[in-house]
Amino acid sequence: MKKSTMIAAIFAASAFSAFAADVYSSNIVGYSKLTIHPGLNMIGAGFQVVGGAGAQDMQTIFVDEDGANFGGESSVEADNILTWDPTAGGGIGGYTTYYKYDSNGTYPEYDNIWYFQDDNEITAPIDLSTGFWYKSLSTTSIVMTVAGEVPASNTVSVTIHPGLNMVAFPFTAGFAINAAVDWAASGADGGESSVEADNIITWDP
């Protein structure tokens, strides 16, 4: 969305489902299977950390990623996760790249860990409403599982910054764009064409 001032979008869950698991939690715990296509995929978490209301950690968000994705000794050789920060660069925005490390048996204690741009292990949070790119090196589609706690509230407030924002629907269900958010009440700008109005851009890999 393109804005000159910040607005808050309120996402409402119309329906969602999850599978119970044998864990200690104040709410329902579940999982969702994501089909990851070769190349770029735009995805979201859809779950919060188990036992709390905080964001998931990048290191634990995918519960069966080992063997499903490609690791390597640099971001060029491995699958990547790219997150977007709309406030970076003085408000221009910018990406942060993470890659899945695999030493091919040389340093097994460091394998299957997400690293920040060929540098250090990172424990970056992935919030319910945060969208991110998953860049897969696989030549065929793979299935990865995202798991966690279903949000207890049926509404989630999302801050929309001026310019580009990467936003995920914060519930584990499909939704109708005009039914999930009251855009006028949230402060979105309308117009008679895409040039004059806020835009939502979806990605089809």
mmCIF file of C-alpha atoms in Angstrom:
data_model
loop_
_atom_site.group_PDB
_atom_site.id
_atom_site.type_symbol
_atom_site.label_atom_id
_atom_site.label_comp_id
_atom_site.label_asym_id
_atom_site.label_seq_id
_atom_site.Cartn_x
_atom_site.Cartn_y
_atom_site.Cartn_z
ATOM 1 C CA MET A 1 0.000 0.000 0.000
ATOM 2 C CA LYS A 2 1.188 3.557 -0.674
ATOM 3 C CA LYS A 3 0.587 6.093 2.077
ATOM 4 C CA SER A 4 1.820 9.513 3.078
ATOM 5 C CA THR A 5 1.049 8.776 6.733
ATOM 6 C CA MET A 6 0.887 5.626 8.788
ATOM 7 C CA ILE A 7 -2.445 3.851 9.056
ATOM 8 C CA ALA A 8 -3.524 0.795 11.007
ATOM 9 C CA ALA A 9 -5.336 -2.023 9.251
ATOM 10 C CA ILE A 10 -7.512 -4.254 11.414
ATOM 11 C CA PHE A 11 -7.670 -7.819 10.128
ATOM 12 C CA ALA A 12 -10.624 -9.886 11.329
ATOM 13 C CA ALA A 13 -10.793 -13.662 11.277
ATOM 14 C CA SER A 14 -13.965 -15.021 9.758
ATOM 15 C CA ALA A 15 -13.027 -18.648 10.385
ATOM 16 C CA PHE A 16 -9.974 -20.729 11.099
ATOM 17 C CA SER A 17 -9.155 -24.258 12.150
ATOM 18 C CA ALA A 18 -6.224 -25.985 13.796
ATOM 19 C CA PHE A 19 -5.172 -29.376 15.049
ATOM 20 C CA ALA A 20 -4.697 -29.878 18.778
ATOM 21 C CA ALA A 21 -1.286 -31.024 19.962
ATOM 22 C CA ASP A 22 0.063 -32.338 23.242
ATOM 23 C CA VAL A 23 1.800 -29.149 24.392
ATOM 24 C CA TYR A 24 1.353 -26.640 27.183
ATOM 25 C CA SER A 25 -0.535 -23.692 25.779
ATOM 26 C CA SER A 26 -3.332 -21.293 26.676
ATOM 27 C CA ASN A 27 -4.851 -21.614 23.226
ATOM 28 C CA ILE A 28 -5.186 -24.003 20.284
ATOM 29 C CA VAL A 29 -1.952 -25.209 18.711
ATOM 30 C CA GLY A 30 -1.941 -26.134 15.057
ATOM 31 C CA TYR A 31 -0.039 -26.339 11.828
ATOM 32 C CA SER A 32 -0.370 -25.429 8.177
ATOM 33 C CA LYS A 33 1.293 -27.064 5.177
ATOM 34 C CA LEU A 34 2.727 -24.642 2.626
ATOM 35 C CA THR A 35 3.571 -25.552 -0.952
ATOM 36 C CA ILE A 36 6.861 -23.870 -1.811
ATOM 37 C CA HIS A 37 7.414 -23.524 -5.559
ATOM 38 C CA PRO A 38 10.812 -23.154 -7.255
ATOM 39 C CA GLY A 39 12.037 -19.571 -7.059
ATOM 40 C CA LEU A 40 10.268 -16.843 -5.118
ATOM 41 C CA ASN A 41 7.290 -17.483 -2.844
ATOM 42 C CA MET A 42 5.476 -14.863 -0.766
ATOM 43 C CA ILE A 43 4.297 -16.407 2.501
ATOM 44 C CA GLY A 44 3.340 -15.594 6.091
ATOM 45 C CA ALA A 45 3.546 -17.304 9.456
ATOM 46 C CA GLY A 46 -0.108 -17.459 10.543
ATOM 47 C CA PHE A 47 0.826 -18.599 14.050
ATOM 48 C CA GLN A 48 2.331 -17.034 17.149
ATOM 49 C CA VAL A 49 4.840 -18.553 19.568
ATOM 50 C CA VAL A 50 3.423 -21.398 21.679
ATOM 51 C CA GLY A 51 2.640 -20.359 25.243
ATOM 52 C CA GLY A 52 2.626 -16.632 24.581
ATOM 53 C CA ALA A 53 1.443 -13.807 22.388
ATOM 54 C CA GLY A 54 4.816 -13.007 20.863
ATOM 55 C CA ALA A 55 6.155 -13.520 17.367
ATOM 56 C CA GLN A 56 7.565 -16.830 16.176
ATOM 57 C CA ASP A 57 11.318 -17.195 15.878
ATOM 58 C CA MET A 58 12.807 -17.780 12.446
ATOM 59 C CA GLN A 59 14.773 -20.773 13.746
ATOM 60 C CA THR A 60 11.648 -22.663 14.807
ATOM 61 C CA ILE A 61 8.863 -21.495 12.514
ATOM 62 C CA PHE A 62 9.282 -24.374 10.042
ATOM 63 C CA VAL A 63 8.846 -27.637 11.930
ATOM 64 C CA ASP A 64 9.938 -30.067 9.215
ATOM 65 C CA GLU A 65 12.310 -28.007 7.092
ATOM 66 C CA ASP A 66 15.316 -30.345 7.447
ATOM 67 C CA GLY A 67 15.645 -32.202 4.171
ATOM 68 C CA ALA A 68 12.825 -30.211 2.575
ATOM 69 C CA ASN A 69 14.896 -27.211 1.645
ATOM 70 C CA PHE A 70 18.408 -26.521 0.416
ATOM 71 C CA GLY A 71 21.236 -25.428 2.682
ATOM 72 C CA GLY A 72 24.681 -24.191 1.730
ATOM 73 C CA GLU A 73 27.755 -22.351 2.940
ATOM 74 C CA SER A 74 26.566 -18.979 1.628
ATOM 75 C CA SER A 75 23.343 -17.225 0.676
ATOM 76 C CA VAL A 76 24.087 -17.952 -2.987
ATOM 77 C CA GLU A 77 24.181 -21.724 -2.383
ATOM 78 C CA ALA A 78 21.181 -21.992 -0.073
ATOM 79 C CA ASP A 79 17.483 -21.248 0.219
ATOM 80 C CA ASN A 80 16.831 -17.688 1.374
ATOM 81 C CA ILE A 81 14.300 -15.879 3.511
ATOM 82 C CA LEU A 82 13.968 -12.177 2.693
ATOM 83 C CA THR A 83 12.181 -9.830 5.068
ATOM 84 C CA TRP A 84 11.192 -6.260 4.185
ATOM 85 C CA ASP A 85 11.672 -3.276 6.491
ATOM 86 C CA PRO A 86 9.630 -0.291 5.220
ATOM 87 C CA THR A 87 11.471 2.066 7.609
ATOM 88 C CA ALA A 88 15.006 1.182 6.415
ATOM 89 C CA GLY A 89 17.067 3.630 4.398
ATOM 90 C CA GLY A 90 15.333 6.673 5.794
ATOM 91 C CA GLY A 91 11.907 5.368 4.829
ATOM 92 C CA ILE A 92 12.841 4.059 1.393
ATOM 93 C CA GLY A 93 12.689 0.480 2.643
ATOM 94 C CA GLY A 94 15.050 -2.452 2.261
ATOM 95 C CA TYR A 95 15.434 -6.225 2.435
ATOM 96 C CA THR A 96 17.304 -8.356 4.943
ATOM 97 C CA THR A 97 18.442 -11.757 3.655
ATOM 98 C CA TYR A 98 18.820 -14.946 5.707
ATOM 99 C CA TYR A 99 20.085 -18.283 4.417
ATOM 100 C CA LYS A 100 19.953 -21.890 5.578
ATOM 101 C CA TYR A 101 23.434 -23.143 6.478
ATOM 102 C CA ASP A 102 24.721 -26.587 5.538
ATOM 103 C CA SER A 103 28.424 -27.408 5.844
ATOM 104 C CA ASN A 104 28.021 -30.750 4.026
ATOM 105 C CA GLY A 105 29.188 -32.570 7.136
ATOM 106 C CA THR A 106 32.176 -30.364 8.012
ATOM 107 C CA TYR A 107 30.475 -28.515 10.880
ATOM 108 C CA PRO A 108 27.335 -30.519 11.695
ATOM 109 C CA GLU A 109 26.717 -28.562 14.910
ATOM 110 C CA TYR A 110 26.004 -25.477 12.785
ATOM 111 C CA ASP A 111 23.898 -27.153 10.119
ATOM 112 C CA ASN A 112 20.179 -26.413 9.615
ATOM 113 C CA ILE A 113 20.413 -22.950 11.170
ATOM 114 C CA TRP A 114 19.250 -19.747 9.487
ATOM 115 C CA TYR A 115 22.056 -17.195 9.228
ATOM 116 C CA PHE A 116 22.029 -13.482 8.514
ATOM 117 C CA GLN A 117 23.598 -12.627 5.130
ATOM 118 C CA ASP A 118 26.617 -14.984 5.300
ATOM 119 C CA ASP A 119 27.428 -13.891 8.844
ATOM 120 C CA ASN A 120 25.949 -14.791 12.229
ATOM 121 C CA GLU A 121 23.180 -17.024 13.495
ATOM 122 C CA ILE A 122 20.069 -14.953 13.883
ATOM 123 C CA THR A 123 16.990 -15.250 16.065
ATOM 124 C CA ALA A 124 14.734 -12.892 14.147
ATOM 125 C CA PRO A 125 11.024 -12.782 14.997
ATOM 126 C CA ILE A 126 8.428 -13.459 12.329
ATOM 127 C CA ASP A 127 5.216 -11.783 13.420
ATOM 128 C CA LEU A 128 1.722 -13.010 12.538
ATOM 129 C CA SER A 129 1.126 -10.120 10.157
ATOM 130 C CA THR A 130 4.617 -10.110 8.608
ATOM 131 C CA GLY A 131 4.894 -11.338 5.052
ATOM 132 C CA PHE A 132 8.228 -12.523 3.700
ATOM 133 C CA TRP A 133 9.820 -14.023 0.610
ATOM 134 C CA TYR A 134 10.988 -17.622 0.584
ATOM 135 C CA LYS A 135 13.454 -18.219 -2.264
ATOM 136 C CA SER A 136 13.701 -21.924 -3.046
ATOM 137 C CA LEU A 137 16.563 -23.453 -5.038
ATOM 138 C CA SER A 138 14.592 -26.642 -5.593
ATOM 139 C CA THR A 139 13.616 -27.438 -9.169
ATOM 140 C CA THR A 140 10.341 -28.980 -7.980
ATOM 141 C CA SER A 141 7.691 -27.866 -5.495
ATOM 142 C CA ILE A 142 8.198 -28.907 -1.871
ATOM 143 C CA VAL A 143 5.875 -28.932 1.128
ATOM 144 C CA MET A 144 6.924 -27.280 4.377
ATOM 145 C CA THR A 145 4.975 -27.122 7.632
ATOM 146 C CA VAL A 146 4.486 -23.968 9.692
ATOM 147 C CA ALA A 147 3.269 -24.550 13.249
ATOM 148 C CA GLY A 148 2.516 -22.635 16.429
ATOM 149 C CA GLU A 149 -0.304 -21.225 18.503
ATOM 150 C CA VAL A 150 -3.467 -19.868 16.909
ATOM 151 C CA PRO A 151 -4.005 -16.208 17.898
ATOM 152 C CA ALA A 152 -6.548 -15.900 20.696
ATOM 153 C CA SER A 153 -7.990 -12.607 19.428
ATOM 154 C CA ASN A 154 -10.159 -12.482 16.326
ATOM 155 C CA THR A 155 -8.744 -9.085 15.316
ATOM 156 C CA VAL A 156 -5.131 -8.077 14.679
ATOM 157 C CA SER A 157 -3.954 -4.490 14.176
ATOM 158 C CA VAL A 158 -1.240 -3.952 11.551
ATOM 159 C CA THR A 159 0.722 -0.724 11.089
ATOM 160 C CA ILE A 160 1.024 0.315 7.447
ATOM 161 C CA HIS A 161 4.002 2.596 6.801
ATOM 162 C CA PRO A 162 4.318 5.024 3.865
ATOM 163 C CA GLY A 163 5.385 3.252 0.667
ATOM 164 C CA LEU A 164 5.709 -0.501 0.285
ATOM 165 C CA ASN A 165 4.698 -2.889 3.064
ATOM 166 C CA MET A 166 4.915 -6.691 3.115
ATOM 167 C CA VAL A 167 1.864 -7.921 4.994
ATOM 168 C CA ALA A 168 0.504 -11.392 5.700
ATOM 169 C CA PHE A 169 -3.047 -12.288 6.673
ATOM 170 C CA PRO A 170 -2.557 -13.098 10.391
ATOM 171 C CA PHE A 171 -4.864 -16.122 10.493
ATOM 172 C CA THR A 172 -4.651 -19.646 9.118
ATOM 173 C CA ALA A 173 -7.501 -19.279 6.644
ATOM 174 C CA GLY A 174 -8.263 -17.836 3.273
ATOM 175 C CA PHE A 175 -10.009 -14.470 3.225
ATOM 176 C CA ALA A 176 -11.809 -12.003 1.013
ATOM 177 C CA ILE A 177 -9.848 -8.739 0.780
ATOM 178 C CA ASN A 178 -12.888 -6.499 1.224
ATOM 179 C CA ALA A 179 -14.423 -8.614 3.988
ATOM 180 C CA ALA A 180 -11.311 -8.909 6.149
ATOM 181 C CA VAL A 181 -10.593 -5.183 6.540
ATOM 182 C CA ASP A 182 -12.688 -2.021 6.646
ATOM 183 C CA TRP A 183 -10.245 -0.119 4.441
ATOM 184 C CA ALA A 184 -11.993 3.259 4.592
ATOM 185 C CA ALA A 185 -12.165 3.170 8.386
ATOM 186 C CA SER A 186 -8.513 2.123 8.519
ATOM 187 C CA GLY A 187 -7.448 5.187 6.548
ATOM 188 C CA ALA A 188 -6.605 3.672 3.163
ATOM 189 C CA ASP A 189 -6.590 6.081 0.222
ATOM 190 C CA GLY A 190 -9.016 5.341 -2.600
ATOM 191 C CA GLY A 191 -9.113 6.605 -6.159
ATOM 192 C CA GLU A 192 -10.511 6.005 -9.626
ATOM 193 C CA SER A 193 -7.462 4.049 -10.800
ATOM 194 C CA SER A 194 -4.523 2.110 -9.405
ATOM 195 C CA VAL A 195 -2.332 5.188 -9.923
ATOM 196 C CA GLU A 196 -4.539 7.319 -7.656
ATOM 197 C CA ALA A 197 -5.219 4.761 -4.926
ATOM 198 C CA ASP A 198 -3.514 2.470 -2.446
ATOM 199 C CA ASN A 199 -2.636 -0.870 -4.028
ATOM 200 C CA ILE A 200 -2.541 -4.494 -2.847
ATOM 201 C CA ILE A 201 -0.145 -6.626 -4.895
ATOM 202 C CA THR A 202 -0.285 -10.418 -4.660
ATOM 203 C CA TRP A 203 2.347 -12.851 -5.950
ATOM 204 C CA ASP A 204 1.715 -15.986 -8.035
ATOM 205 C CA PRO A 205 4.911 -18.090 -8.288
#
